[in-house]
Amino acid sequence: MKLIIAIIKPFKLDEVKAALSTSGVDGMTVTEVNGFGRQKGHTEVYRGSEYTVDFVPKAKLEIAVPDAVVAKVVDVIIKAAKTDKIGDGKIFVLPLEEVIRIRTGETGESAI
Amino acid sequence: MKLIIAIIKPFKLDEVKAALSTSGVDGMTVTEVNGFGRQKGHTEVYRGSEYTVDFVPKAKLEIAVPDAVVAKVVDVIIKAAKTDKIGDGKIFVLPLEEVIRIRTGETGESAI
Amino acid sequence: MKLIIAIIKPFKLDEVKAALSTSGVDGMTVTEVNGFGRQKGHTEVYRGSEYTVDFVPKAKLEIAVPDAVVAKVVDVIIKAAKTDKIGDGKIFVLPLEEVIRIRTGETGESAI
Amino acid sequence: MWVLVTAFLVFFMQAGFMFLEAGFARERETVNVLLEGIVDTCLCGILFYAWGFAWMFGHGNGLIGWGDAAGHSWYCLQNLPDTYESTGVATLAFFLFQFAFADTCSTITSGAMLGRTGFWGDLWYSIGVSGFLYPIFGHWAWGPDGWLNSIPFWKAAPFHDFAGSTVVHTIGGMIALAGAIVLGPRLGRKFKRDGGGPMPYHNMTIASVGAVILWFGWYGFNPGSTLSAMDIAGVARVAANTTLAACAGGLGALIFVYPRSKKWDCGATVNGLLAGLVAITCPCYWVSPLGAIILGAVAGVIVILATDLLEYLRIDDPCGAWPVHGACGIWGTLSLGLFATGQFGAPTPTGADNSAGAVVKGLFYGGGTDQLVAQFIGNAAIGIGVFAVAMVLMYAVKATGTLRVAKEIEIEGLDLHEHGGTAYPDTRSSTH
Amino acid sequence: MWVLVTAFLVFFMQAGFMFLEAGFARERETVNVLLEGIVDTCLCGILFYAWGFAWMFGHGNGLIGWGDAAGHSWYCLQNLPDTYESTGVATLAFFLFQFAFADTCSTITSGAMLGRTGFWGDLWYSIGVSGFLYPIFGHWAWGPDGWLNSIPFWKAAPFHDFAGSTVVHTIGGMIALAGAIVLGPRLGRKFKRDGGGPMPYHNMTIASVGAVILWFGWYGFNPGSTLSAMDIAGVARVAANTTLAACAGGLGALIFVYPRSKKWDCGATVNGLLAGLVAITCPCYWVSPLGAIILGAVAGVIVILATDLLEYLRIDDPCGAWPVHGACGIWGTLSLGLFATGQFGAPTPTGADNSAGAVVKGLFYGGGTDQLVAQFIGNAAIGIGVFAVAMVLMYAVKATGTLRVAKEIEIEGLDLHEHGGTAYPDTRSSTH
Amino acid sequence: MWVLVTAFLVFFMQAGFMFLEAGFARERETVNVLLEGIVDTCLCGILFYAWGFAWMFGHGNGLIGWGDAAGHSWYCLQNLPDTYESTGVATLAFFLFQFAFADTCSTITSGAMLGRTGFWGDLWYSIGVSGFLYPIFGHWAWGPDGWLNSIPFWKAAPFHDFAGSTVVHTIGGMIALAGAIVLGPRLGRKFKRDGGGPMPYHNMTIASVGAVILWFGWYGFNPGSTLSAMDIAGVARVAANTTLAACAGGLGALIFVYPRSKKWDCGATVNGLLAGLVAITCPCYWVSPLGAIILGAVAGVIVILATDLLEYLRIDDPCGAWPVHGACGIWGTLSLGLFATGQFGAPTPTGADNSAGAVVKGLFYGGGTDQLVAQFIGNAAIGIGVFAVAMVLMYAVKATGTLRVAKEIEIEGLDLHEHGGTAYPDTRSSTH
Ligand SMILES: Nc1ncnc2c1ncn2[C@@H]1O[C@H](COP(=O)(O)OP(=O)(O)O)[C@@H](O)[C@H]1O
Ligand SMILES: Nc1ncnc2c1ncn2[C@@H]1O[C@H](COP(=O)(O)OP(=O)(O)O)[C@@H](O)[C@H]1O
Ligand SMILES: Nc1ncnc2c1ncn2[C@@H]1O[C@H](COP(=O)(O)OP(=O)(O)O)[C@@H](O)[C@H]1O
């Protein structure tokens, strides 16, 4: 199993979620994060003066998946999250040794 | 070493923390997250109209542990977090290659 | 590749970010988290009564890096984040199997 | 002095509107809502100074005014008499009181249009509302020569609108409706019959307190409209009726929506009490406490049904400006024709003129339908007229391309793109 | 008109209470607190209309009133005279002023009971408070035939309560105490001797500003209680004393808690200034500025000690309703017996009645203990009486099963379960 | 009574200041800002009672007062006459009104010093401001024997400051400037020429609504300064001018900054409307509506330029206290010398004294430069004097080591270290 971590633009969250859902991925965990990267922050103004905010709000998705579907899930995320502008985000794939469902105690792929 | 990630119901946090603490786990990192899964969101009402909120607030615990105690810690979490209702959450176990304590530079299990 | 997770004191974030940036690390993802550990929480007062808050606000950094620079990055973080007081935080190193840049589809180290 | 104190209270309603509308907005457009509240006020002040006051309260003809009876224009507050007409009120105090009313009308509109209107668009339509629509249509009912002003155009019953259920609220509500229609719903807003529902508000705390501030301000709105504190009994009656209608409106909405969802709905109650206040604004001088309670409770139900109607019609009005001000402004105006007790006539500086022909009597008190018809004609004339012109205004602004912002701007939020920053930029992770 | 303006100010205290109580609440019950503030007001308005005003301010017997001296009932505000008694104030204005007082009393109660009371339970006890307890016990002190009303039942000194340290605040505070006792503490609330402490508040910003709004509203509460603006010197004295007592109360609490924790405690200061205001409410007409400062500072200390006492007794009062309104209401009532200067007598529409027998003189000014004893008897009679009845009321509501919500509801929060949504639903991750 | 009602409104400005300053602060120092607002008020009340009122409004010499003309001291409000001087206003009412002014002055200062000042330091300098600087310098212009008070020291034109552009705002603003200079900028604050910019505010919602509350309170500030409601025309003129200047100030700042960043800047507009209000405070009685609009719009531009100046000088004034109150206080005082129409003279209880010598005429209305020079001398004397003494005061507090907190405290936030808790401690993850 793998843990897929995807950093995406927050306003793409709904689309990504919908796309995953139609591809059979039902569960995920989402966190509000701040990203630093090539996409530079933006300038804000305040009483006539400008200042720079150098982080960019992003949404982080964590999705546990069986090995077999990793490639597909990554594809689905890319398609739904892409805007072709800098800052579209990244996908990280980590090895996942075990998954346990708290309610039932099931483990492994059936617990996902 | 392993990194245990547990997604639990937020109001169970205190109990889980207490249970872990009596089992010798002193450190952990907690994040507010939104979960999507089988537990469906709920309906909210607003000026007489209803709308659906499809995420569920969850707490995410990250706990670095020596290999030897993984099973025990998972057990403790399950016991404390269980309500037997859908949405009790999941536990993920990830391989953890190295831990370093910033203050002392210690590494490995003694840094946990 | 590795995923470096660093838990640091929030007010050290700017320094760590600056230090990483001068060491060639440009991207990272930051999350607000609450830490539990040896550094005990603090006492708050409210209308003449005291109560204890047992978590400590921390910043969590996630940084994907090529294997070659792991040691250096860890060093840079330690130097910048250290205050020599309990609660300076921890660094976790996790194996990272794949990285994909959503915008371009690049994979591997060039996607970092 | 009574007029000044109550003018201050009416002005303070802006704080209530800003809280209410910002609270009902999403976080991403909060600064936009706040700034609109402030800028609408500033614009309205300058326009009402320049020509709005003259057009609305000056002598002229039945459709528009401009100055004193001798023909000197009042533009830029020139040539003003010391006191306004026969009221005995210093003209500048009367100006201030009426500016605060005009400001209210203009702010109502923005509640229905928030989240997607560009700031240039907001400036244009606000100039239209404060500078043209409100003073001209307002003149019809309240101008010294306005064609609806105390002229018994339907049998013996002249149209009456004590403090503006028609003039302020129906006008504001109908413009709001036009704006919401021409703009279309916010991106992502799905309606009930499409499986959706309202978008989340961002702060119920300030929304509720904003409503209480508005209630407080209404004690300027209605009691102040006697213009004189010497009509002691009249002012007290107005204040008590205003209170009871608000209470009944809040309870009416609370109880009416409870069976639906088995939830005690705070947003509904807030709009219910405002509905009661809007409804009592017209009849407050002429009805009994019992009448105030009944018509307020009915308003609390109407505001919910009107919200349902907009949902059905797929019109996105984020604050419920039309249900509260439009629908209940109409109801309040008509309700005079039902509930006027026949005890009181037109207000004068020292009390009601209770002479035989002057008393106002509604259907339920044996007055027949005359007053009701008069109310209907007056309200319909202004409501339909202003809606039609507002549609033209909104389409005109749309034609300039400034009415609605681009998709990306709307999704990421007006605050970031139009105002250069969000309402709450100092979050823990960004600055510690 | 003075009565109306001050009635508006007292009404505006609702915004202050909503801010204060919501700010001191946890986030999960914010909507509940806000809606209670609004619905208590709405209910109170209708009940005070229906019978509350008649019972409290009508003629009748020493325990309850109902109408005019000739026996016509005032229920539903019928048969009212144009002006109330000898005050010269329009009766409907007096009604509004007194409604705002009643509303205050009812809102005080909910501050001690928040976070765990079901909404049905809230409705039942609110009806009890606004509809029964307040008007009946209030009649004892302020009704025209109330047995405590200016009857010199202890030697020559009649009980005096200028603006309600006893009538509004002791009553409200004692009911709050009964409610907190019958409910028990919120789940998870541990007390000092069990190694715990208060639960976190969710917004100190609105709590503090709420307190300042209350202070502002108190300028209606106390100065308005002269009922007449013609007693110029009296009104000014009341307003100045009110201010100085609040200042001293805030500083008193701030300084008294500083040595404990070496922290400048904002919550304590907020409750300290409110304590000063509650205390000066009874004696404000009869004491000197110096007296106001001293009794206010003492109130600032009392409120902290009373908070400690509740902590010791394991009673969970999230807003400190009993320390502020109960304890300091008692202190304020008694303080008249200590600090009354002997210069001023009973207020009349045009100034103090300073005739020999009428002046009020306290122990510290050589007046002996007569006034103190009178104050004690009056306050104890009402305070103990209302506490006993309130315990019965709360147990009765408990018996219906609606007083306290189920464990899960309390833990996840009243807002989600009783009101269908939280106060701040639009967070970044949910909607962007 | 007019004085009392307007005193209440001025007092209510504290709620506005607390919202404004807390909103413009970072989250970590919010409680500190709120508590300062409350404690400054409490301290100011006690000090104004003890000696402030006597020093400022007592007879004495040109530099300081102390009591009545016969030499009885007014310390602790003793020996007060029933009514103040020839105003006909109850002295205690006048005291309350003037306390509210003093309080405003003291609160202005803290806006420039927030985020880094220790609470002990705040107490010391607040005592200096409310207890010494404000009453003494204020006496110069408003004391019965003040050397600037209506003495024609420059040809025939006496210095005039109707409601305090100099006395309240220039004094407050100049002390704020001294405080910001002596403190130095907050840690991490970089300035424009060093590639930085302002630090983030934490809540624009309350900041904007705070500004509207201040605007509302200004209707006490300016119209109340007639002291009498019998000067009906004067009060109405003052109120209308106040409104128009605020409108013009808001629009002036909005439009002036738009070309820079192509953003509609809410913070700038908020400070712009406050700038307009500060500027009109001195001349409001003597200028025309058109004059009010022009001088308000100019204030809206000045406030931005003054902000730029501070940025250039690397002075960190988080709320813009000096640009708003200092710079525009000066401009407002001078503007009388330009815009006074020559129609009105000194206010008396029943209206303007329009006798030949008394009317005030500015440069643009053919009055020559006499009034302008008088205004300049008066404002410069007070402004420079107070700035010099304030620098000494701030350095003195600095010498005690209490002015600025330690580095760690500042970085982690004043709330946690000085006040034992943050403003919003109940977050989801901590308590659910
Ligand atoms: N090395 C990294 N480690 C962790 N997260 C990263 C890293 N680089 C980028 N990110 C995350 O990805 C987001 C997008 O990266 P960015 O460089 O701005 O553009 P792009 O996605 O087009 O490469 C960043 O905001 C950050 O959250
Ligand atoms: N595949 C997944 N990857 C990551 N997180 C998941 C996944 N599936 C579920 N979760 C998390 O676990 C929570 C609980 O899952 P859910 O399916 O609702 O019920 P249960 O825990 O009973 O299986 C979700 O809210 C989500 O945060
Ligand atoms: N076993 C652990 N797993 C995950 N996070 C931990 C663990 N132990 C500590 N932490 C995180 O590191 C932070 C610092 O740890 P702490 O024990 O307080 O001090 P130190 O860093 O000096 O060892 C904690 O607040 C927590 O966020």
mmCIF file of N, CA and C and ligand atoms in Angstrom, chain B residues 27-29 62-64 101 103 112, chain C residues 7 34-39 56 58 85-90 92, ligand 3:
data_model
loop_
_atom_site.group_PDB
_atom_site.id
_atom_site.type_symbol
_atom_site.label_atom_id
_atom_site.label_comp_id
_atom_site.label_asym_id
_atom_site.label_seq_id
_atom_site.Cartn_x
_atom_site.Cartn_y
_atom_site.Cartn_z
ATOM 1 N N GLY B 27 5.203 11.704 23.497
ATOM 2 C CA GLY B 27 5.215 12.764 22.510
ATOM 3 C C GLY B 27 4.292 12.474 21.359
ATOM 4 N N MET B 28 3.702 13.498 20.835
ATOM 5 C CA MET B 28 2.924 13.342 19.606
ATOM 6 C C MET B 28 2.634 14.726 19.047
ATOM 7 N N THR B 29 2.209 14.700 17.806
ATOM 8 C CA THR B 29 1.904 15.957 17.130
ATOM 9 C C THR B 29 0.492 15.839 16.574
ATOM 10 N N GLU B 62 0.243 12.235 14.865
ATOM 11 C CA GLU B 62 1.458 11.626 14.336
ATOM 12 C C GLU B 62 2.332 11.246 15.518
ATOM 13 N N ILE B 63 2.719 9.982 15.554
ATOM 14 C CA ILE B 63 3.471 9.492 16.699
ATOM 15 C C ILE B 63 4.640 8.653 16.191
ATOM 16 N N ALA B 64 5.828 9.104 16.482
ATOM 17 C CA ALA B 64 7.016 8.317 16.132
ATOM 18 C C ALA B 64 7.259 7.325 17.262
ATOM 19 N N ARG B 101 16.525 14.768 17.424
ATOM 20 C CA ARG B 101 16.023 15.768 18.354
ATOM 21 C C ARG B 101 16.804 17.061 18.118
ATOM 22 N N ARG B 103 17.120 19.903 19.706
ATOM 23 C CA ARG B 103 17.835 20.514 20.829
ATOM 24 C C ARG B 103 19.204 19.879 21.079
ATOM 25 N N ILE B 112 13.343 9.902 20.138
ATOM 26 C CA ILE B 112 11.867 9.927 20.055
ATOM 27 C C ILE B 112 11.246 10.626 21.265
ATOM 28 N N ILE C 7 9.377 19.327 13.099
ATOM 29 C CA ILE C 7 8.446 20.017 14.006
ATOM 30 C C ILE C 7 9.277 21.076 14.726
ATOM 31 N N ASN C 34 -0.333 21.179 16.855
ATOM 32 C CA ASN C 34 -0.180 21.261 18.305
ATOM 33 C C ASN C 34 0.695 20.111 18.757
ATOM 34 N N GLY C 35 1.711 20.427 19.553
ATOM 35 C CA GLY C 35 2.623 19.387 19.980
ATOM 36 C C GLY C 35 2.412 19.003 21.433
ATOM 37 N N PHE C 36 2.610 17.736 21.700
ATOM 38 C CA PHE C 36 2.651 17.247 23.084
ATOM 39 C C PHE C 36 4.012 16.596 23.255
ATOM 40 N N GLY C 37 4.663 16.843 24.359
ATOM 41 C CA GLY C 37 5.985 16.254 24.532
ATOM 42 C C GLY C 37 6.523 16.583 25.911
ATOM 43 N N ARG C 38 7.840 16.623 26.012
ATOM 44 C CA ARG C 38 8.428 16.924 27.321
ATOM 45 C C ARG C 38 8.187 18.357 27.733
ATOM 46 N N GLN C 39 8.204 19.231 26.723
ATOM 47 C CA GLN C 39 7.892 20.626 27.029
ATOM 48 C C GLN C 39 6.426 20.663 27.453
ATOM 49 N N VAL C 56 1.340 22.578 22.951
ATOM 50 C CA VAL C 56 2.185 23.710 22.608
ATOM 51 C C VAL C 56 2.079 23.923 21.108
ATOM 52 N N LYS C 58 3.070 24.406 17.464
ATOM 53 C CA LYS C 58 4.302 24.131 16.730
ATOM 54 C C LYS C 58 4.032 24.333 15.247
ATOM 55 N N LYS C 85 16.358 25.096 24.352
ATOM 56 C CA LYS C 85 15.355 24.905 25.408
ATOM 57 C C LYS C 85 14.487 23.713 25.021
ATOM 58 N N ILE C 86 13.981 23.044 26.020
ATOM 59 C CA ILE C 86 13.104 21.909 25.756
ATOM 60 C C ILE C 86 11.975 22.340 24.820
ATOM 61 N N GLY C 87 11.655 21.448 23.883
ATOM 62 C CA GLY C 87 10.571 21.767 22.978
ATOM 63 C C GLY C 87 11.036 22.311 21.644
ATOM 64 N N ASP C 88 12.352 22.280 21.401
ATOM 65 C CA ASP C 88 12.842 22.774 20.112
ATOM 66 C C ASP C 88 12.312 21.941 18.958
ATOM 67 N N GLY C 89 11.943 20.699 19.252
ATOM 68 C CA GLY C 89 11.292 19.917 18.213
ATOM 69 C C GLY C 89 12.129 18.773 17.674
ATOM 70 N N LYS C 90 11.574 18.156 16.639
ATOM 71 C CA LYS C 90 12.158 16.933 16.112
ATOM 72 C C LYS C 90 12.185 16.983 14.603
ATOM 73 N N PHE C 92 11.964 14.205 11.437
ATOM 74 C CA PHE C 92 11.722 12.822 11.028
ATOM 75 C C PHE C 92 12.116 12.681 9.561
HETATM 76 N N1 LIG G 3 7.097 10.612 19.574
HETATM 77 C C1 LIG G 3 6.744 11.711 18.922
HETATM 78 N N2 LIG G 3 6.055 11.603 17.762
HETATM 79 C C2 LIG G 3 5.692 12.698 17.077
HETATM 80 N N3 LIG G 3 5.966 13.946 17.473
HETATM 81 C C3 LIG G 3 6.647 14.116 18.630
HETATM 82 C C4 LIG G 3 7.057 13.028 19.400
HETATM 83 N N4 LIG G 3 7.710 13.512 20.477
HETATM 84 C C5 LIG G 3 7.701 14.844 20.372
HETATM 85 N N5 LIG G 3 7.070 15.234 19.268
HETATM 86 C C6 LIG G 3 6.890 16.583 18.785
HETATM 87 O O1 LIG G 3 8.045 17.320 19.064
HETATM 88 C C7 LIG G 3 7.728 18.452 19.886
HETATM 89 C C8 LIG G 3 8.854 18.703 20.847
HETATM 90 O O2 LIG G 3 9.043 17.607 21.706
HETATM 91 P P1 LIG G 3 9.421 17.783 23.263
HETATM 92 O O3 LIG G 3 9.406 16.424 23.855
HETATM 93 O O4 LIG G 3 8.514 18.803 23.863
HETATM 94 O O5 LIG G 3 10.845 18.452 23.324
HETATM 95 P P2 LIG G 3 12.208 18.159 22.561
HETATM 96 O O6 LIG G 3 12.009 18.568 21.158
HETATM 97 O O7 LIG G 3 13.162 19.026 23.267
HETATM 98 O O8 LIG G 3 12.462 16.703 22.665
HETATM 99 C C9 LIG G 3 6.419 18.094 20.535
HETATM 100 O O9 LIG G 3 5.722 19.259 20.871
HETATM 101 C C10 LIG G 3 5.739 17.264 19.466
HETATM 102 O O10 LIG G 3 5.118 18.133 18.520
#
